[in-house]
Short mmCIF file of C-alpha atoms in Angstrom, two decimals:
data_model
loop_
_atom_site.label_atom_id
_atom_site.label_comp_id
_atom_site.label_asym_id
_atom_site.label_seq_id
_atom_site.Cartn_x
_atom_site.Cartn_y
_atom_site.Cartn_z
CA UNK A 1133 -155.18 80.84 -56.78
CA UNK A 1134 -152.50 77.70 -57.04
CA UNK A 1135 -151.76 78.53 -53.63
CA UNK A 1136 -154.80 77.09 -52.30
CA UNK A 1137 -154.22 73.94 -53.88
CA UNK A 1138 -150.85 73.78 -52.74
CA UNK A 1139 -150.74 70.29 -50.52
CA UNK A 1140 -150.29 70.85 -46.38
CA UNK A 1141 -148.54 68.21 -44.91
CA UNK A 1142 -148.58 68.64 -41.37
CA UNK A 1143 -145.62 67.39 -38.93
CA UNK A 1144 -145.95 66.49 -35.05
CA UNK A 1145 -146.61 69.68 -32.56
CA UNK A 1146 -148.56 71.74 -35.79
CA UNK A 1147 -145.87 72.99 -37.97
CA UNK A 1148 -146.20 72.64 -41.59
CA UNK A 1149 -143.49 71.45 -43.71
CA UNK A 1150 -142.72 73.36 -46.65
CA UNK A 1151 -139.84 71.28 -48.22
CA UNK A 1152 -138.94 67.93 -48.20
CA UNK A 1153 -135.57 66.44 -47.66
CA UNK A 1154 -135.34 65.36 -51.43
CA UNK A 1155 -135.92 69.37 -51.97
CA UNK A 1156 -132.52 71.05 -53.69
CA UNK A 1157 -133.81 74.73 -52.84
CA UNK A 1158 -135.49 74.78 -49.53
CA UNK A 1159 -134.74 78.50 -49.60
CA UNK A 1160 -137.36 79.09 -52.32
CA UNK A 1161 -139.53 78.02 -50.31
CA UNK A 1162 -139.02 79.88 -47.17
CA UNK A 1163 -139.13 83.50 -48.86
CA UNK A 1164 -142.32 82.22 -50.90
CA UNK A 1165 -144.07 81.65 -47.19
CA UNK A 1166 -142.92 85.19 -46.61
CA UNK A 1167 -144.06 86.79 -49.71
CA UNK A 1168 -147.74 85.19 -49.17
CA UNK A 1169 -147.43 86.42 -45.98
CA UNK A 1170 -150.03 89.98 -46.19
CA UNK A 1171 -150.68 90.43 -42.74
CA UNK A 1172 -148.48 90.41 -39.54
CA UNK A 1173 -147.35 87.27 -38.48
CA UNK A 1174 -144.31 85.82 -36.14
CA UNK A 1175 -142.61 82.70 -38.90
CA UNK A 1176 -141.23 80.05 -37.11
CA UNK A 1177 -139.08 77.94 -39.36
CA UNK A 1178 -136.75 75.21 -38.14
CA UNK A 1179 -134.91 72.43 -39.75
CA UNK A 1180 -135.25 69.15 -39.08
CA UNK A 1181 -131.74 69.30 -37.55
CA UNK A 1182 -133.30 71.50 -35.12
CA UNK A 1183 -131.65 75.14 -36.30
CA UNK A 1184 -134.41 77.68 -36.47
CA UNK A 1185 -135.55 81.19 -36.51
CA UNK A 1186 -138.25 83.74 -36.19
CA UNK A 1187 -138.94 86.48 -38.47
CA UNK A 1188 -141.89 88.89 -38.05
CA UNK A 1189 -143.25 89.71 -41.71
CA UNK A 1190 -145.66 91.80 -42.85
CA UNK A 1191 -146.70 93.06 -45.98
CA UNK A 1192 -144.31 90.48 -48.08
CA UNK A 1193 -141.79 92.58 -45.91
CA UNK A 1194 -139.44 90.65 -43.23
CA UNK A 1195 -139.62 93.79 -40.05
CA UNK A 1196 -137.45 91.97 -37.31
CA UNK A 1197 -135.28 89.03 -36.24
CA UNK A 1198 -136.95 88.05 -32.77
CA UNK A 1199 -135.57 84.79 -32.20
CA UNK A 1200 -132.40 82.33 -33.51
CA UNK A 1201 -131.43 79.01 -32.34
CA UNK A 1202 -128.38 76.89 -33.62
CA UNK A 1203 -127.16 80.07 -36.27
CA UNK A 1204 -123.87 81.49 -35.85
CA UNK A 1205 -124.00 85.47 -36.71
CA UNK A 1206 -127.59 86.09 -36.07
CA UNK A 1207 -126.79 88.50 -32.69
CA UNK A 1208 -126.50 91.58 -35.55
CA UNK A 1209 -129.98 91.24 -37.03
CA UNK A 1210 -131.55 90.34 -33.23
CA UNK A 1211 -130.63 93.52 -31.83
CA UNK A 1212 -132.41 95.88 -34.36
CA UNK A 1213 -135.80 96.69 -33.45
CA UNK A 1214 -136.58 96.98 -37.32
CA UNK A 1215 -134.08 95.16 -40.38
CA UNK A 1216 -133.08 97.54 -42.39
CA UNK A 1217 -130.87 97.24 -45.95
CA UNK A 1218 -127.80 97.41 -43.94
CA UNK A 1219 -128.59 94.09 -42.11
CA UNK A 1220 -129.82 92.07 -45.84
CA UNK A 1221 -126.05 90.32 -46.26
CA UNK A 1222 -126.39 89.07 -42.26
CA UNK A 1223 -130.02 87.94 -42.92
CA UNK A 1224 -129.43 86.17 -45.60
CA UNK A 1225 -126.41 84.20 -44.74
CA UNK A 1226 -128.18 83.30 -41.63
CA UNK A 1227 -131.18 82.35 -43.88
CA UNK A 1228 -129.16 80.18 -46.25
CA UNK A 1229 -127.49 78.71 -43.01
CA UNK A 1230 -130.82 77.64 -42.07
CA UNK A 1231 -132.32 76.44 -45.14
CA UNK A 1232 -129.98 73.29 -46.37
CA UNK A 1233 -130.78 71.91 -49.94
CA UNK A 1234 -131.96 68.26 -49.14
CA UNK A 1235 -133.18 69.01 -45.65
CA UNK A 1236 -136.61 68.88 -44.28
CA UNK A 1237 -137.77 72.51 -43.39
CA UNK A 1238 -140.82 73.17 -41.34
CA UNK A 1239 -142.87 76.68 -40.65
CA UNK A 1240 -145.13 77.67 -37.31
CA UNK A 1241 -147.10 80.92 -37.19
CA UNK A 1242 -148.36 82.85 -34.20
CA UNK A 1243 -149.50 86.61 -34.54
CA UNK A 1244 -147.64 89.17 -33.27
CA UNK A 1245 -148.80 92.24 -31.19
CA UNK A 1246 -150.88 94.32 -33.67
CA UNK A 1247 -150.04 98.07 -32.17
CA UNK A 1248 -146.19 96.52 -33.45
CA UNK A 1249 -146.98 95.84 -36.88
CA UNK A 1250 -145.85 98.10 -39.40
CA UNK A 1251 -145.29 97.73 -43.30
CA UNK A 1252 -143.02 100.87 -43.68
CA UNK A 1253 -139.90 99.45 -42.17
CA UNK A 1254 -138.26 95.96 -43.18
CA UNK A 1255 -136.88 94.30 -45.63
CA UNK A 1256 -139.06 93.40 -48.77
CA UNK A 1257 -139.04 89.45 -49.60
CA UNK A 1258 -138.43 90.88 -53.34
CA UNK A 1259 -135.24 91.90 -52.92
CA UNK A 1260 -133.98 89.40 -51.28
CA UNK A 1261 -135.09 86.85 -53.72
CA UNK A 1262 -133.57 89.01 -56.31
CA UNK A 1263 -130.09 88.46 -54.30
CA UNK A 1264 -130.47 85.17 -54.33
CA UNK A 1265 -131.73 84.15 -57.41
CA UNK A 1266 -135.00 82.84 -56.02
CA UNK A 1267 -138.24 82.47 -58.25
CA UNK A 1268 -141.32 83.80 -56.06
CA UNK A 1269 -143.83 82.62 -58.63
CA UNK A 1270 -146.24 80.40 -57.81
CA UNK A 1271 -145.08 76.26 -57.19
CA UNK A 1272 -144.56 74.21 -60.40
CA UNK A 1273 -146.39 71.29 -60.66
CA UNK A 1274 -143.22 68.73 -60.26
CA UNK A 1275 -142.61 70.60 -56.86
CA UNK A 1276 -146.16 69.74 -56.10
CA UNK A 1277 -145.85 66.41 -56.70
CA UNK A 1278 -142.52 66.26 -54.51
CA UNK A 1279 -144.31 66.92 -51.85
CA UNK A 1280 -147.51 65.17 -52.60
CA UNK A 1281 -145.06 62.11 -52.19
CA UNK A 1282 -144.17 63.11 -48.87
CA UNK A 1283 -145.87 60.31 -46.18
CA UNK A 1284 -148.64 62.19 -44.39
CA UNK A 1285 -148.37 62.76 -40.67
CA UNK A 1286 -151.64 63.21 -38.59
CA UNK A 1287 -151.31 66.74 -37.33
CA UNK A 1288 -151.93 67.63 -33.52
CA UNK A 1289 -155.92 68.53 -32.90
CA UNK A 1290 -156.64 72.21 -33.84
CA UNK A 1291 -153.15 73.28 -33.33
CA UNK A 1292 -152.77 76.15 -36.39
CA UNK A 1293 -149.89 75.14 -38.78
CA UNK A 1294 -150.96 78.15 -41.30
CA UNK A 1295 -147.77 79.81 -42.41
CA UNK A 1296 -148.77 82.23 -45.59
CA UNK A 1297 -151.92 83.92 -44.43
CA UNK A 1298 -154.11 85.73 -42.07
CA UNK A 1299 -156.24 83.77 -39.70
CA UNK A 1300 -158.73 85.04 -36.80
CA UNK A 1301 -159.41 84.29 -34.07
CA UNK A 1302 -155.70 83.81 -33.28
CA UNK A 1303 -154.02 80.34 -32.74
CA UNK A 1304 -152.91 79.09 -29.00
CA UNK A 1305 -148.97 79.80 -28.43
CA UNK A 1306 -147.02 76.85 -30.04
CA UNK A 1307 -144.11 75.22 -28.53
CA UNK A 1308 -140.53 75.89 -30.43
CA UNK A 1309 -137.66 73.63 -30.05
CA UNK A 1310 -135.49 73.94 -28.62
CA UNK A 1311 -136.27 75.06 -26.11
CA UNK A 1312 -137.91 78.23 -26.20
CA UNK A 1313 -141.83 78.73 -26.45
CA UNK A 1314 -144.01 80.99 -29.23
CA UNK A 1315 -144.84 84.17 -27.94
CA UNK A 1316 -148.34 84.37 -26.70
CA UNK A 1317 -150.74 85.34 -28.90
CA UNK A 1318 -153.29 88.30 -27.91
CA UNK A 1319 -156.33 87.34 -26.68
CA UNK A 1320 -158.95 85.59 -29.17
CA UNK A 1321 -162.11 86.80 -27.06
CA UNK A 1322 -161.49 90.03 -28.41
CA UNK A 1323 -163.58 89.08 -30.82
CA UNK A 1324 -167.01 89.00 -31.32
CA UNK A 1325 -168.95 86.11 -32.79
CA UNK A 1326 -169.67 86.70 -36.60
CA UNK A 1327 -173.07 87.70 -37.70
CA UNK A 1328 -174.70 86.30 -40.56
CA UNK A 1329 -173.44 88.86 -43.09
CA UNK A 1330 -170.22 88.81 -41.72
CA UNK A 1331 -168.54 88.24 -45.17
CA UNK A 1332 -170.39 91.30 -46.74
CA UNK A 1333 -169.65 93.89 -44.48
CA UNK A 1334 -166.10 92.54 -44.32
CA UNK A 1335 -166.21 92.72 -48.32
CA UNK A 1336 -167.58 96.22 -48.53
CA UNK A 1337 -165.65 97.19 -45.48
CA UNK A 1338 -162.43 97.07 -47.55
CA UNK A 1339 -163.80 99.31 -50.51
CA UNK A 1340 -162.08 99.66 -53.53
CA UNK A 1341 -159.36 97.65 -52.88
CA UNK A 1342 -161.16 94.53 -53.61
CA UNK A 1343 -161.20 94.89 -57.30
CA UNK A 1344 -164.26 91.50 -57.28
CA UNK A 1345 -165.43 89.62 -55.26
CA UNK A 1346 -168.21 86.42 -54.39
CA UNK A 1347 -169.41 84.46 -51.56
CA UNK A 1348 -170.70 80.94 -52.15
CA UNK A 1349 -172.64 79.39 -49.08
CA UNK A 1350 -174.49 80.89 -46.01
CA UNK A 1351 -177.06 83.22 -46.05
CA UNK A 1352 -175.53 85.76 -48.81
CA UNK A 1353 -174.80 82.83 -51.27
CA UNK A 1354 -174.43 84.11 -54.90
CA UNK A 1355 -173.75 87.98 -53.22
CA UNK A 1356 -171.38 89.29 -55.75
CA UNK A 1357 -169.63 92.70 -56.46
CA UNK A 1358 -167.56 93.68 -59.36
CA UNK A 1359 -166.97 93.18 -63.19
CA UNK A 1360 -168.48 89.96 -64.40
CA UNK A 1361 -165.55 88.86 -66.07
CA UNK A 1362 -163.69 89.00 -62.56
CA UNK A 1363 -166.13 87.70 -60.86
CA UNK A 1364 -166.95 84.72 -63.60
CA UNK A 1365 -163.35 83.64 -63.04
CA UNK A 1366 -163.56 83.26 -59.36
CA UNK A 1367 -167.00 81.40 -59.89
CA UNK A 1368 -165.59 78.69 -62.41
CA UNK A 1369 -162.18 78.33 -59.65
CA UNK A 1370 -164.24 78.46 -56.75
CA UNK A 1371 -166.67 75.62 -59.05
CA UNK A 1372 -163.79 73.22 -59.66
CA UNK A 1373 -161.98 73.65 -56.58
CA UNK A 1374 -164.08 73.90 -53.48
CA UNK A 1375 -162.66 70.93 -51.91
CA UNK A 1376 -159.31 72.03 -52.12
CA UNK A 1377 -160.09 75.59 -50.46
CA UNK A 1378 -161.99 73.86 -47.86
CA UNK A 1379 -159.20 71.54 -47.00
CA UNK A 1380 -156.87 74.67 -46.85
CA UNK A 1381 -159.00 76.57 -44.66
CA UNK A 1382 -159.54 73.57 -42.50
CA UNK A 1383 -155.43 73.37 -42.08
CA UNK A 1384 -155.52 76.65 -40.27
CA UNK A 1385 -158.59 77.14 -38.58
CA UNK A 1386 -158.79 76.85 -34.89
CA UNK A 1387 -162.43 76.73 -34.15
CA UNK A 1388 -165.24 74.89 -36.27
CA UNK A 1389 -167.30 77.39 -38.50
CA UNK A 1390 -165.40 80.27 -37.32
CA UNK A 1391 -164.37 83.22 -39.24
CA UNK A 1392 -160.95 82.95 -40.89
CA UNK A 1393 -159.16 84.63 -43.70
CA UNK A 1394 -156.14 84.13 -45.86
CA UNK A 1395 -154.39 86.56 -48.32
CA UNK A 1396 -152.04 84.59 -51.15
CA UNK A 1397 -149.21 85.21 -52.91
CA UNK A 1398 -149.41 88.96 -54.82
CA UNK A 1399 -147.75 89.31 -58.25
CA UNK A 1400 -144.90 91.39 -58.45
CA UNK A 1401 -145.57 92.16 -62.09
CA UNK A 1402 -149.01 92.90 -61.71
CA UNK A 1403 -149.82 93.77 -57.70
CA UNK A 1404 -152.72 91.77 -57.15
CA UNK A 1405 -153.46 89.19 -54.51
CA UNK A 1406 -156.29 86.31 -53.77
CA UNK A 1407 -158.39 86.81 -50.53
CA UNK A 1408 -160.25 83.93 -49.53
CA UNK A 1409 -162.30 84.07 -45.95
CA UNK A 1410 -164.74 81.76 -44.63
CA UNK A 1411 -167.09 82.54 -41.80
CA UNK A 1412 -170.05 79.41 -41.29
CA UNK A 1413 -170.94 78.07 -44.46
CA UNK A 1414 -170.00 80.81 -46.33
CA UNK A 1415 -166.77 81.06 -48.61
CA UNK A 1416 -165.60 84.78 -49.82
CA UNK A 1417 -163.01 84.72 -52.92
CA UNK A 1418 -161.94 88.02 -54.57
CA UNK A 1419 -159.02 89.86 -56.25
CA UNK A 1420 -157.41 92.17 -54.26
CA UNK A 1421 -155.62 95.55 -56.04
CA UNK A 1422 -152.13 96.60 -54.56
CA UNK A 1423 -151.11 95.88 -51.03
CA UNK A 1424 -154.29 96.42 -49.06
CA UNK A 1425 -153.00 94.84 -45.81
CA UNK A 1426 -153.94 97.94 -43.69
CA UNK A 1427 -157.43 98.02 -45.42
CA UNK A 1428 -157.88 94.39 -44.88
CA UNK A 1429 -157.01 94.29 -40.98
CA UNK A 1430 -159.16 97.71 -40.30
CA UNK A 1431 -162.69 95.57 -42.58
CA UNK A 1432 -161.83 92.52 -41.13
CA UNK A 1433 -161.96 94.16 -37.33
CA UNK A 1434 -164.64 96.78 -38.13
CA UNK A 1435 -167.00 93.40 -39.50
CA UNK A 1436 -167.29 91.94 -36.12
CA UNK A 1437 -168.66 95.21 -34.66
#
């Protein structure tokens, strides 16, 4: 639940930055975007040297190399069709050669074609913060306020800079320098406009795997599901921090009032995750059990229907 009051700071074109230049471990930060990353995404990060890469993640699990500009090596891992452990010394050397301490790094998102995605293959985000001594646990509050000191930038109008979630519809293609352009994202018509109990058929759709869950707002304000205790806790967050989870929704949504959804940061002790969706006025928060990122994609599609 930090997560969502993690600070966005925007930069010009949509991309988000994720570390400032007076940040010694830049690389933290990149594999934490990964590991919050649920469902499949294309990650866009670039330096503000210009060096920069694309990784398709899913399931806290990096599945391919698609793109590298200004990184020496990188032809290994952009050849495979899937990373495997035998390409985790290349990656990371090219990630490391990307991520500078004391160097502004920034993050773009655009999905990725969903009959590709896959959470079987790939490389997970754990292990390679295990190799390189990288904490995955949620932001301390001095790294907070390191970038809370950052000057804000006004971001470009409704241009997506969401980096660890799940968002629908899907953002416009975003241009990459240099000089390359984000692949094009699949069509957003494809889906339907939300009904009014969107949020609980999406909630129910996933079954079990949503341990609790509540939506504030809308026409099923106060539905809940779950063990009170659960669901009291996301109440009293959801209480003292619905600002803050507006504002982050607001950072990656691409249409007013539409239906959008973001999965953050699973523990690696414990296996659970925070899904937060919003579709209108209404604002779903509840605890997710195990990696449900198949379950979520299916409820989230089957919803519109």
């Amino acid at each position: 639940m930090q997560s969502l009051q993690a600070p966005a700071h925007v930069a010009p074109g949509g991309a988000r930055i994720i570390a400032a230049a007076s940040d010694p471990n830049p690389l933290a930060a990149l594999l934490r975007e990964v590991n919050e990353t649920m469902l499949g995404r294309a990650l866009t990060f670039e330096s503000r040297i210009g060096t920069n890469l694309t990784l398709e993640v899913s399931g806290r699990r990096v599945l391919r190399l698609t793109a590298a500009s200004g990184l020496a090596g990188a032809e290994s891992c952009l050849s495979e069709p899937a990373l495997e452990d035998a390409h985790k010394d290349d990656l990371i050397k090219l990630l490391q050669a990307l991520a500078v301490p004391n160097q502004e790094l920034r993050v773009t998102t655009t999905p990725i074609d969903r009959e590709r995605e896959g959470v079987s293959v790939g490389l997970p985000v754990a292990l390679l913060a295990d190799l390189l001594l990288v904490d995955l646990n949620p932001l301390a509050a001095t790294e907070f306020t390191a970038l809370e000191a950052m000057p804000t930038t006004a971001p470009s109008p409704k241009v997506a800079p969401e980096a660890r979630l799940f968002a629908v519809p899907d953002p416009p293609p975003v241009a990459v320098r240099p000089p390359a352009t984000a692949p094009v994202a699949p069509e957003a018509a494809t889906y339907k406009t939300a009904s009014a109990d969107f949020l609980g058929r999406f909630a129910r759709g996933t079954g079990p795997v949503l341990m609790a869950w509540l939506i504030t707002g809308g026409d099923e304000d106060g539905t809940t599901e779950g063990p009170d205790e659960m669901v009291s806790h996301l109440q009293g967050f959801l209480d003292d921090e619905a600002e803050a989870v507006s504002h982050q929704l607001d950072q990656i949504s691409t249409a007013p009032d539409g239906p959008i959804c973001i999965v953050l940061g699973a523990t690696l002790v414990e296996g659970h995750s925070v899904l937060c969706a919003r579709s209108g006025e209404g604002v779903l928060l509840g605890v997710i059990e195990g990696d449900g990122t198949q379950t979520l994609m299916q409820a989230w599609s089957a919803a519109f229907a």
